[in-house]
mmCIF file of N, CA and C in Angstrom:
data_model
loop_
_atom_site.group_PDB
_atom_site.id
_atom_site.type_symbol
_atom_site.label_atom_id
_atom_site.label_comp_id
_atom_site.label_asym_id
_atom_site.label_seq_id
_atom_site.Cartn_x
_atom_site.Cartn_y
_atom_site.Cartn_z
ATOM 1 N N GLN A 1 -7.517 25.286 -12.533
ATOM 2 C CA GLN A 1 -6.357 24.978 -13.273
ATOM 3 C C GLN A 1 -5.305 24.126 -13.030
ATOM 4 N N VAL A 2 -4.520 23.099 -13.382
ATOM 5 C CA VAL A 2 -3.643 22.175 -12.492
ATOM 6 C C VAL A 2 -2.800 22.462 -13.907
ATOM 7 N N GLN A 3 -1.183 22.724 -13.572
ATOM 8 C CA GLN A 3 -0.159 22.824 -14.488
ATOM 9 C C GLN A 3 0.703 21.922 -13.867
ATOM 10 N N LEU A 4 1.268 20.985 -14.699
ATOM 11 C CA LEU A 4 1.862 19.557 -14.845
ATOM 12 C C LEU A 4 3.261 19.384 -15.462
ATOM 13 N N VAL A 5 4.463 19.865 -14.443
ATOM 14 C CA VAL A 5 5.235 19.263 -15.487
ATOM 15 C C VAL A 5 6.137 18.043 -14.808
ATOM 16 N N GLU A 6 6.763 17.057 -15.881
ATOM 17 C CA GLU A 6 7.633 15.875 -15.827
ATOM 18 C C GLU A 6 8.978 16.218 -15.849
ATOM 19 N N SER A 7 9.398 15.766 -15.006
ATOM 20 C CA SER A 7 11.022 15.457 -14.825
ATOM 21 C C SER A 7 11.265 13.916 -15.234
ATOM 22 N N GLY A 8 12.625 13.616 -15.184
ATOM 23 C CA GLY A 8 13.630 12.653 -14.949
ATOM 24 C C GLY A 8 13.220 11.598 -15.707
ATOM 25 N N GLY A 9 13.354 12.140 -17.077
ATOM 26 C CA GLY A 9 13.716 11.128 -18.178
ATOM 27 C C GLY A 9 15.384 11.361 -18.498
ATOM 28 N N GLY A 10 15.297 10.710 -19.631
ATOM 29 C CA GLY A 10 16.811 10.653 -19.788
ATOM 30 C C GLY A 10 16.919 8.941 -20.688
ATOM 31 N N LEU A 11 18.172 9.701 -21.030
ATOM 32 C CA LEU A 11 19.047 8.092 -21.975
ATOM 33 C C LEU A 11 19.424 6.686 -20.551
ATOM 34 N N VAL A 12 18.738 5.621 -21.320
ATOM 35 C CA VAL A 12 19.206 4.241 -20.551
ATOM 36 C C VAL A 12 19.019 3.356 -21.052
ATOM 37 N N GLN A 13 20.127 2.522 -20.399
ATOM 38 C CA GLN A 13 20.158 0.535 -21.180
ATOM 39 C C GLN A 13 18.915 -0.072 -21.367
ATOM 40 N N ALA A 14 18.796 -0.557 -22.071
ATOM 41 C CA ALA A 14 17.503 -1.914 -21.961
ATOM 42 C C ALA A 14 17.891 -2.496 -20.366
ATOM 43 N N GLY A 15 16.395 -2.937 -19.913
ATOM 44 C CA GLY A 15 16.922 -3.472 -18.448
ATOM 45 C C GLY A 15 17.275 -2.592 -17.674
ATOM 46 N N GLY A 16 18.000 -1.140 -17.548
ATOM 47 C CA GLY A 16 18.472 -0.073 -16.594
ATOM 48 C C GLY A 16 16.513 0.084 -16.321
ATOM 49 N N SER A 17 16.853 1.139 -15.224
ATOM 50 C CA SER A 17 15.650 1.972 -14.280
ATOM 51 C C SER A 17 15.406 3.526 -14.691
ATOM 52 N N LEU A 18 14.064 3.775 -14.676
ATOM 53 C CA LEU A 18 14.631 5.506 -14.388
ATOM 54 C C LEU A 18 13.106 5.663 -13.689
ATOM 55 N N ARG A 19 13.121 7.001 -12.795
ATOM 56 C CA ARG A 19 11.920 7.383 -12.178
ATOM 57 C C ARG A 19 11.517 8.821 -12.423
ATOM 58 N N LEU A 20 9.936 8.779 -13.065
ATOM 59 C CA LEU A 20 9.886 10.235 -13.754
ATOM 60 C C LEU A 20 8.897 10.453 -12.462
ATOM 61 N N SER A 21 9.269 11.888 -12.560
ATOM 62 C CA SER A 21 8.315 12.711 -11.408
ATOM 63 C C SER A 21 7.662 13.985 -12.380
ATOM 64 N N CYS A 22 6.336 14.206 -11.704
ATOM 65 C CA CYS A 22 4.787 15.259 -12.360
ATOM 66 C C CYS A 22 4.997 15.534 -10.845
ATOM 67 N N ALA A 23 5.217 16.791 -11.024
ATOM 68 C CA ALA A 23 5.030 18.228 -9.907
ATOM 69 C C ALA A 23 3.706 19.154 -10.190
ATOM 70 N N ALA A 24 2.646 18.983 -10.013
ATOM 71 C CA ALA A 24 1.798 19.641 -10.176
ATOM 72 C C ALA A 24 2.125 21.474 -9.072
ATOM 73 N N SER A 25 1.165 22.704 -10.202
ATOM 74 C CA SER A 25 1.104 23.377 -9.716
ATOM 75 C C SER A 25 -0.321 24.002 -9.442
ATOM 76 N N GLY A 26 -0.943 24.792 -9.378
ATOM 77 C CA GLY A 26 -1.881 25.425 -9.349
ATOM 78 C C GLY A 26 -3.319 24.809 -8.215
ATOM 79 N N ARG A 27 -3.335 23.911 -8.281
ATOM 80 C CA ARG A 27 -4.373 23.019 -7.556
ATOM 81 C C ARG A 27 -3.670 21.792 -6.523
ATOM 82 N N THR A 28 -4.543 21.465 -5.966
ATOM 83 C CA THR A 28 -3.563 20.033 -5.058
ATOM 84 C C THR A 28 -4.228 18.775 -5.773
ATOM 85 N N ILE A 29 -3.429 17.714 -5.956
ATOM 86 C CA ILE A 29 -3.704 16.703 -6.721
ATOM 87 C C ILE A 29 -4.715 15.542 -6.086
ATOM 88 N N SER A 30 -5.024 16.257 -5.258
ATOM 89 C CA SER A 30 -5.820 15.369 -4.152
ATOM 90 C C SER A 30 -7.409 15.157 -5.123
ATOM 91 N N GLY A 31 -7.566 16.129 -5.616
ATOM 92 C CA GLY A 31 -9.122 15.617 -6.374
ATOM 93 C C GLY A 31 -9.053 15.394 -7.847
ATOM 94 N N TYR A 32 -8.127 14.722 -8.425
ATOM 95 C CA TYR A 32 -7.796 14.402 -9.344
ATOM 96 C C TYR A 32 -7.300 13.006 -9.580
ATOM 97 N N ALA A 33 -7.448 11.962 -10.152
ATOM 98 C CA ALA A 33 -7.013 10.537 -10.631
ATOM 99 C C ALA A 33 -5.979 11.707 -11.645
ATOM 100 N N MET A 34 -4.630 10.016 -11.520
ATOM 101 C CA MET A 34 -3.664 10.713 -11.918
ATOM 102 C C MET A 34 -3.247 9.932 -12.565
ATOM 103 N N ALA A 35 -2.449 9.985 -14.563
ATOM 104 C CA ALA A 35 -1.827 8.911 -15.194
ATOM 105 C C ALA A 35 -0.990 9.126 -15.861
ATOM 106 N N TRP A 36 -0.020 8.159 -15.815
ATOM 107 C CA TRP A 36 1.198 8.562 -17.424
ATOM 108 C C TRP A 36 0.581 8.228 -18.661
ATOM 109 N N PHE A 37 1.094 8.830 -19.619
ATOM 110 C CA PHE A 37 0.891 8.105 -21.038
ATOM 111 C C PHE A 37 1.777 8.421 -21.684
ATOM 112 N N ARG A 38 2.367 7.973 -23.260
ATOM 113 C CA ARG A 38 3.697 7.758 -23.920
ATOM 114 C C ARG A 38 2.895 7.975 -25.132
ATOM 115 N N GLN A 39 3.974 8.704 -25.724
ATOM 116 C CA GLN A 39 3.508 8.067 -27.491
ATOM 117 C C GLN A 39 4.964 8.126 -27.832
ATOM 118 N N ALA A 40 5.538 7.456 -28.907
ATOM 119 C CA ALA A 40 6.547 7.444 -29.437
ATOM 120 C C ALA A 40 6.462 7.953 -30.328
ATOM 121 N N PRO A 41 7.376 7.993 -31.718
ATOM 122 C CA PRO A 41 7.466 8.395 -33.171
ATOM 123 C C PRO A 41 6.523 7.765 -34.012
ATOM 124 N N GLY A 42 5.499 8.372 -34.611
ATOM 125 C CA GLY A 42 4.473 8.131 -35.906
ATOM 126 C C GLY A 42 3.837 7.540 -35.009
ATOM 127 N N LYS A 43 3.309 7.395 -33.346
ATOM 128 C CA LYS A 43 2.035 6.240 -32.397
ATOM 129 C C LYS A 43 1.296 7.457 -32.176
ATOM 130 N N GLU A 44 0.420 6.781 -32.049
ATOM 131 C CA GLU A 44 -0.345 7.950 -31.422
ATOM 132 C C GLU A 44 -0.416 7.230 -29.880
ATOM 133 N N ARG A 45 -0.575 8.363 -28.804
ATOM 134 C CA ARG A 45 -0.143 8.099 -27.260
ATOM 135 C C ARG A 45 -1.026 7.654 -26.702
ATOM 136 N N GLU A 46 -0.365 6.354 -26.030
ATOM 137 C CA GLU A 46 -1.226 5.417 -24.957
ATOM 138 C C GLU A 46 -1.407 5.676 -23.795
ATOM 139 N N PHE A 47 -1.845 4.392 -23.288
ATOM 140 C CA PHE A 47 -1.937 4.174 -21.509
ATOM 141 C C PHE A 47 -0.835 3.909 -21.067
ATOM 142 N N VAL A 48 -0.604 4.543 -20.028
ATOM 143 C CA VAL A 48 0.809 3.516 -19.287
ATOM 144 C C VAL A 48 0.169 2.962 -17.679
ATOM 145 N N ALA A 49 -0.040 4.245 -16.906
ATOM 146 C CA ALA A 49 -0.605 3.672 -15.975
ATOM 147 C C ALA A 49 -1.269 5.143 -15.088
ATOM 148 N N ALA A 50 -2.272 4.300 -14.130
ATOM 149 C CA ALA A 50 -3.009 5.505 -13.741
ATOM 150 C C ALA A 50 -3.278 5.187 -11.677
ATOM 151 N N ILE A 51 -3.530 6.314 -11.307
ATOM 152 C CA ILE A 51 -3.951 5.756 -9.661
ATOM 153 C C ILE A 51 -4.968 6.463 -9.548
ATOM 154 N N SER A 52 -5.015 6.369 -8.381
ATOM 155 C CA SER A 52 -6.738 7.012 -7.700
ATOM 156 C C SER A 52 -6.224 8.214 -7.000
ATOM 157 N N LEU A 53 -7.769 9.234 -6.593
ATOM 158 C CA LEU A 53 -7.363 10.291 -5.912
ATOM 159 C C LEU A 53 -6.396 9.859 -4.091
ATOM 160 N N SER A 54 -6.694 8.679 -4.133
ATOM 161 C CA SER A 54 -6.132 8.192 -2.520
ATOM 162 C C SER A 54 -4.864 7.188 -2.846
ATOM 163 N N GLY A 55 -4.900 6.896 -4.020
ATOM 164 C CA GLY A 55 -3.849 6.237 -4.438
ATOM 165 C C GLY A 55 -4.016 4.089 -4.022
ATOM 166 N N GLY A 56 -4.923 4.165 -3.273
ATOM 167 C CA GLY A 56 -5.432 2.743 -3.154
ATOM 168 C C GLY A 56 -5.727 1.977 -3.964
ATOM 169 N N SER A 57 -6.096 2.472 -5.399
ATOM 170 C CA SER A 57 -6.208 1.796 -6.177
ATOM 171 C C SER A 57 -5.172 2.764 -7.550
ATOM 172 N N THR A 58 -4.413 1.325 -8.453
ATOM 173 C CA THR A 58 -3.434 1.708 -9.638
ATOM 174 C C THR A 58 -4.183 0.905 -11.071
ATOM 175 N N LEU A 59 -4.127 0.975 -12.167
ATOM 176 C CA LEU A 59 -4.182 0.307 -13.117
ATOM 177 C C LEU A 59 -3.140 0.971 -14.211
ATOM 178 N N ASN A 60 -2.091 -0.508 -14.188
ATOM 179 C CA ASN A 60 -1.462 -0.224 -15.628
ATOM 180 C C ASN A 60 -1.371 -0.854 -16.801
ATOM 181 N N ALA A 61 -1.024 -0.683 -18.413
ATOM 182 C CA ALA A 61 -0.874 -1.061 -19.217
ATOM 183 C C ALA A 61 -0.500 -2.623 -19.279
ATOM 184 N N ASP A 62 -0.907 -3.901 -20.251
ATOM 185 C CA ASP A 62 -0.585 -4.569 -20.396
ATOM 186 C C ASP A 62 0.800 -5.172 -20.381
ATOM 187 N N SER A 63 1.267 -3.720 -21.601
ATOM 188 C CA SER A 63 2.711 -4.475 -21.261
ATOM 189 C C SER A 63 3.888 -3.583 -20.591
ATOM 190 N N VAL A 64 3.106 -2.622 -19.369
ATOM 191 C CA VAL A 64 4.337 -2.660 -18.281
ATOM 192 C C VAL A 64 3.939 -3.318 -16.990
ATOM 193 N N LYS A 65 3.056 -4.256 -17.539
ATOM 194 C CA LYS A 65 2.859 -5.087 -15.909
ATOM 195 C C LYS A 65 3.968 -5.460 -15.119
ATOM 196 N N GLY A 66 3.863 -5.313 -14.191
ATOM 197 C CA GLY A 66 5.128 -5.934 -13.459
ATOM 198 C C GLY A 66 6.177 -5.295 -13.131
ATOM 199 N N ARG A 67 6.455 -4.299 -14.493
ATOM 200 C CA ARG A 67 7.783 -2.932 -14.469
ATOM 201 C C ARG A 67 7.798 -2.270 -14.495
ATOM 202 N N PHE A 68 6.006 -1.275 -14.230
ATOM 203 C CA PHE A 68 5.841 0.030 -13.884
ATOM 204 C C PHE A 68 5.500 0.276 -12.458
ATOM 205 N N THR A 69 5.579 1.131 -11.866
ATOM 206 C CA THR A 69 4.812 1.235 -10.968
ATOM 207 C C THR A 69 4.249 2.429 -10.885
ATOM 208 N N ILE A 70 3.426 2.783 -10.626
ATOM 209 C CA ILE A 70 3.151 4.435 -10.510
ATOM 210 C C ILE A 70 2.741 4.671 -9.140
ATOM 211 N N SER A 71 3.038 6.173 -8.299
ATOM 212 C CA SER A 71 2.633 6.168 -6.814
ATOM 213 C C SER A 71 2.158 7.505 -6.760
ATOM 214 N N ARG A 72 1.828 8.459 -5.844
ATOM 215 C CA ARG A 72 1.688 9.382 -5.817
ATOM 216 C C ARG A 72 1.369 9.963 -4.268
ATOM 217 N N ASP A 73 1.933 11.106 -3.655
ATOM 218 C CA ASP A 73 2.696 12.214 -2.707
ATOM 219 C C ASP A 73 1.798 13.630 -3.392
ATOM 220 N N ASN A 74 0.777 13.017 -1.952
ATOM 221 C CA ASN A 74 -0.484 14.285 -2.513
ATOM 222 C C ASN A 74 0.201 15.287 -1.638
ATOM 223 N N ALA A 75 1.013 15.555 -0.673
ATOM 224 C CA ALA A 75 1.042 16.432 0.071
ATOM 225 C C ALA A 75 2.312 16.904 -0.581
ATOM 226 N N LYS A 76 2.995 16.409 -1.765
ATOM 227 C CA LYS A 76 4.101 16.817 -2.593
ATOM 228 C C LYS A 76 3.738 17.752 -3.040
ATOM 229 N N ASN A 77 2.542 17.019 -3.976
ATOM 230 C CA ASN A 77 1.793 17.457 -4.903
ATOM 231 C C ASN A 77 2.741 16.814 -6.063
ATOM 232 N N THR A 78 2.971 15.743 -6.203
ATOM 233 C CA THR A 78 3.772 14.742 -7.295
ATOM 234 C C THR A 78 2.966 13.432 -7.515
ATOM 235 N N VAL A 79 3.625 12.848 -8.605
ATOM 236 C CA VAL A 79 3.132 11.536 -9.264
ATOM 237 C C VAL A 79 4.350 11.151 -9.345
ATOM 238 N N TYR A 80 4.695 9.584 -9.060
ATOM 239 C CA TYR A 80 5.777 9.358 -9.942
ATOM 240 C C TYR A 80 5.680 7.601 -10.719
ATOM 241 N N LEU A 81 6.824 7.967 -11.414
ATOM 242 C CA LEU A 81 6.438 6.240 -12.394
ATOM 243 C C LEU A 81 7.979 5.793 -12.176
ATOM 244 N N GLN A 82 7.674 4.499 -11.493
ATOM 245 C CA GLN A 82 8.639 3.891 -11.499
ATOM 246 C C GLN A 82 9.069 3.074 -12.866
ATOM 247 N N MET A 83 10.081 2.979 -13.548
ATOM 248 C CA MET A 83 10.357 2.003 -14.812
ATOM 249 C C MET A 83 11.620 1.312 -14.112
ATOM 250 N N ASN A 84 10.750 0.075 -14.690
ATOM 251 C CA ASN A 84 11.823 -0.422 -14.088
ATOM 252 C C ASN A 84 11.710 -1.962 -14.992
ATOM 253 N N SER A 85 13.400 -2.533 -15.492
ATOM 254 C CA SER A 85 13.401 -3.187 -16.701
ATOM 255 C C SER A 85 12.847 -2.509 -18.189
ATOM 256 N N LEU A 86 13.559 -1.576 -18.165
ATOM 257 C CA LEU A 86 13.116 -1.060 -19.683
ATOM 258 C C LEU A 86 13.276 -1.396 -20.631
ATOM 259 N N LYS A 87 12.260 -1.349 -21.905
ATOM 260 C CA LYS A 87 12.856 -2.138 -23.544
ATOM 261 C C LYS A 87 13.050 -0.858 -24.493
ATOM 262 N N PRO A 88 13.680 -1.195 -25.550
ATOM 263 C CA PRO A 88 13.833 -0.108 -26.313
ATOM 264 C C PRO A 88 12.277 0.104 -27.070
ATOM 265 N N GLU A 89 11.660 -0.311 -27.114
ATOM 266 C CA GLU A 89 9.958 -0.093 -27.335
ATOM 267 C C GLU A 89 9.174 0.423 -26.218
ATOM 268 N N GLY A 90 9.884 1.152 -25.023
ATOM 269 C CA GLY A 90 9.550 1.570 -24.095
ATOM 270 C C GLY A 90 9.667 3.773 -24.745
ATOM 271 N N THR A 91 10.938 3.469 -25.392
ATOM 272 C CA THR A 91 11.443 4.572 -26.343
ATOM 273 C C THR A 91 9.453 5.799 -26.395
ATOM 274 N N ALA A 92 9.738 6.987 -25.727
ATOM 275 C CA ALA A 92 8.570 7.610 -26.038
ATOM 276 C C ALA A 92 8.881 8.886 -25.855
ATOM 277 N N VAL A 93 7.839 9.514 -25.105
ATOM 278 C CA VAL A 93 7.536 10.778 -24.606
ATOM 279 C C VAL A 93 6.506 10.207 -23.724
ATOM 280 N N TYR A 94 7.356 10.886 -22.714
ATOM 281 C CA TYR A 94 6.120 10.815 -21.304
ATOM 282 C C TYR A 94 5.703 11.492 -21.085
ATOM 283 N N TYR A 95 3.380 11.447 -20.690
ATOM 284 C CA TYR A 95 3.230 12.659 -20.525
ATOM 285 C C TYR A 95 2.192 12.630 -18.874
ATOM 286 N N CYS A 96 2.814 13.027 -18.414
ATOM 287 C CA CYS A 96 1.738 13.353 -16.845
ATOM 288 C C CYS A 96 -0.002 13.783 -17.370
ATOM 289 N N ALA A 97 -0.819 13.163 -17.007
ATOM 290 C CA ALA A 97 -2.203 13.472 -16.860
ATOM 291 C C ALA A 97 -2.407 13.505 -15.738
ATOM 292 N N ALA A 98 -3.949 14.610 -15.736
ATOM 293 C CA ALA A 98 -5.111 14.489 -14.640
ATOM 294 C C ALA A 98 -6.700 15.087 -15.291
ATOM 295 N N ARG A 99 -7.548 14.215 -13.828
ATOM 296 C CA ARG A 99 -9.161 13.815 -14.629
ATOM 297 C C ARG A 99 -9.760 14.427 -13.051
ATOM 298 N N VAL A 100 -10.384 15.273 -13.144
ATOM 299 C CA VAL A 100 -11.565 14.724 -11.616
ATOM 300 C C VAL A 100 -11.998 13.804 -11.571
ATOM 301 N N LYS A 101 -11.865 13.140 -10.360
ATOM 302 C CA LYS A 101 -12.365 11.660 -9.756
ATOM 303 C C LYS A 101 -11.970 10.688 -10.231
ATOM 304 N N ARG A 102 -12.049 9.941 -11.421
ATOM 305 C CA ARG A 102 -12.317 8.047 -11.637
ATOM 306 C C ARG A 102 -10.907 8.135 -12.013
ATOM 307 N N ILE A 103 -9.902 7.064 -12.326
ATOM 308 C CA ILE A 103 -9.478 7.065 -12.893
ATOM 309 C C ILE A 103 -10.232 6.577 -14.849
ATOM 310 N N ALA A 104 -8.764 6.829 -14.820
ATOM 311 C CA ALA A 104 -9.437 6.214 -16.694
ATOM 312 C C ALA A 104 -8.749 6.346 -17.958
ATOM 313 N N THR A 105 -8.144 5.231 -18.640
ATOM 314 C CA THR A 105 -7.663 4.973 -19.790
ATOM 315 C C THR A 105 -7.194 5.980 -20.825
ATOM 316 N N MET A 106 -8.717 6.276 -21.348
ATOM 317 C CA MET A 106 -8.445 7.060 -22.752
ATOM 318 C C MET A 106 -8.082 8.370 -22.651
ATOM 319 N N VAL A 107 -6.817 8.832 -23.681
ATOM 320 C CA VAL A 107 -6.360 10.138 -23.343
ATOM 321 C C VAL A 107 -7.652 11.077 -23.544
ATOM 322 N N ALA A 108 -8.453 11.008 -24.214
ATOM 323 C CA ALA A 108 -9.600 12.191 -24.242
ATOM 324 C C ALA A 108 -10.860 12.605 -23.561
ATOM 325 N N THR A 109 -10.204 11.409 -22.145
ATOM 326 C CA THR A 109 -10.917 12.250 -20.841
ATOM 327 C C THR A 109 -9.578 12.261 -19.614
ATOM 328 N N TYR A 110 -9.058 13.257 -20.072
ATOM 329 C CA TYR A 110 -8.184 13.874 -19.269
ATOM 330 C C TYR A 110 -8.179 15.281 -19.846
ATOM 331 N N ASP A 111 -8.111 15.641 -18.121
ATOM 332 C CA ASP A 111 -8.279 17.353 -19.019
ATOM 333 C C ASP A 111 -6.815 18.013 -18.903
ATOM 334 N N TYR A 112 -6.048 17.486 -17.709
ATOM 335 C CA TYR A 112 -5.045 18.344 -17.858
ATOM 336 C C TYR A 112 -3.773 17.593 -18.123
ATOM 337 N N TRP A 113 -2.740 17.922 -18.980
ATOM 338 C CA TRP A 113 -1.432 17.392 -19.205
ATOM 339 C C TRP A 113 -0.406 18.157 -19.216
ATOM 340 N N GLY A 114 0.626 18.078 -19.270
ATOM 341 C CA GLY A 114 2.243 18.120 -18.906
ATOM 342 C C GLY A 114 2.906 18.224 -20.671
ATOM 343 N N GLN A 115 3.872 18.826 -20.391
ATOM 344 C CA GLN A 115 4.834 18.967 -21.732
ATOM 345 C C GLN A 115 5.285 17.085 -22.277
ATOM 346 N N GLY A 116 6.263 16.655 -21.344
ATOM 347 C CA GLY A 116 6.208 15.103 -21.852
ATOM 348 C C GLY A 116 7.713 15.042 -20.842
ATOM 349 N N THR A 117 8.056 14.140 -21.213
ATOM 350 C CA THR A 117 9.753 14.281 -20.682
ATOM 351 C C THR A 117 9.906 12.811 -22.219
ATOM 352 N N GLN A 118 11.085 13.554 -22.128
ATOM 353 C CA GLN A 118 11.858 11.974 -23.042
ATOM 354 C C GLN A 118 12.222 11.206 -23.004
ATOM 355 N N VAL A 119 12.038 9.798 -23.037
ATOM 356 C CA VAL A 119 12.881 8.682 -22.044
ATOM 357 C C VAL A 119 13.535 7.750 -23.654
ATOM 358 N N THR A 120 14.846 7.339 -23.689
ATOM 359 C CA THR A 120 15.202 6.770 -24.485
ATOM 360 C C THR A 120 15.642 5.152 -24.202
ATOM 361 N N VAL A 121 15.107 4.273 -25.107
ATOM 362 C CA VAL A 121 15.794 2.729 -24.296
ATOM 363 C C VAL A 121 16.815 2.323 -25.262
ATOM 364 N N SER A 122 18.475 2.434 -25.354
ATOM 365 C CA SER A 122 18.956 1.913 -25.907
ATOM 366 C C SER A 122 19.038 -0.007 -25.854
ATOM 367 N N SER A 123 19.610 -0.703 -26.755
ATOM 368 C CA SER A 123 19.653 -1.684 -26.866
ATOM 369 C C SER A 123 20.772 -2.713 -26.606
#
């Protein structure tokens, strides 16, 4: 079992930045692909970014390319999401997720989830 706890959310103005963290416990994340998803009110949960086991490969949703960066520190058992140039449509609960081995973008393929952290972007 892997337990995931997100932090770093908050209220930010459009154009601002936030850095989300996802701290894992229970097992080392070195055996898991990690990802960030988000869910806005009334909408389905959507893929944001994912990173491979070693951190050598990343994948971003088109909507965040060039603005968001996912990274990981396996020694600290932590994954990060640096979010720059935030837009009001980025307002959502952001979730960290883990799955064995490969990167994936589908919600249903992830085995472990955190409780989420709220990000609110004001215009």
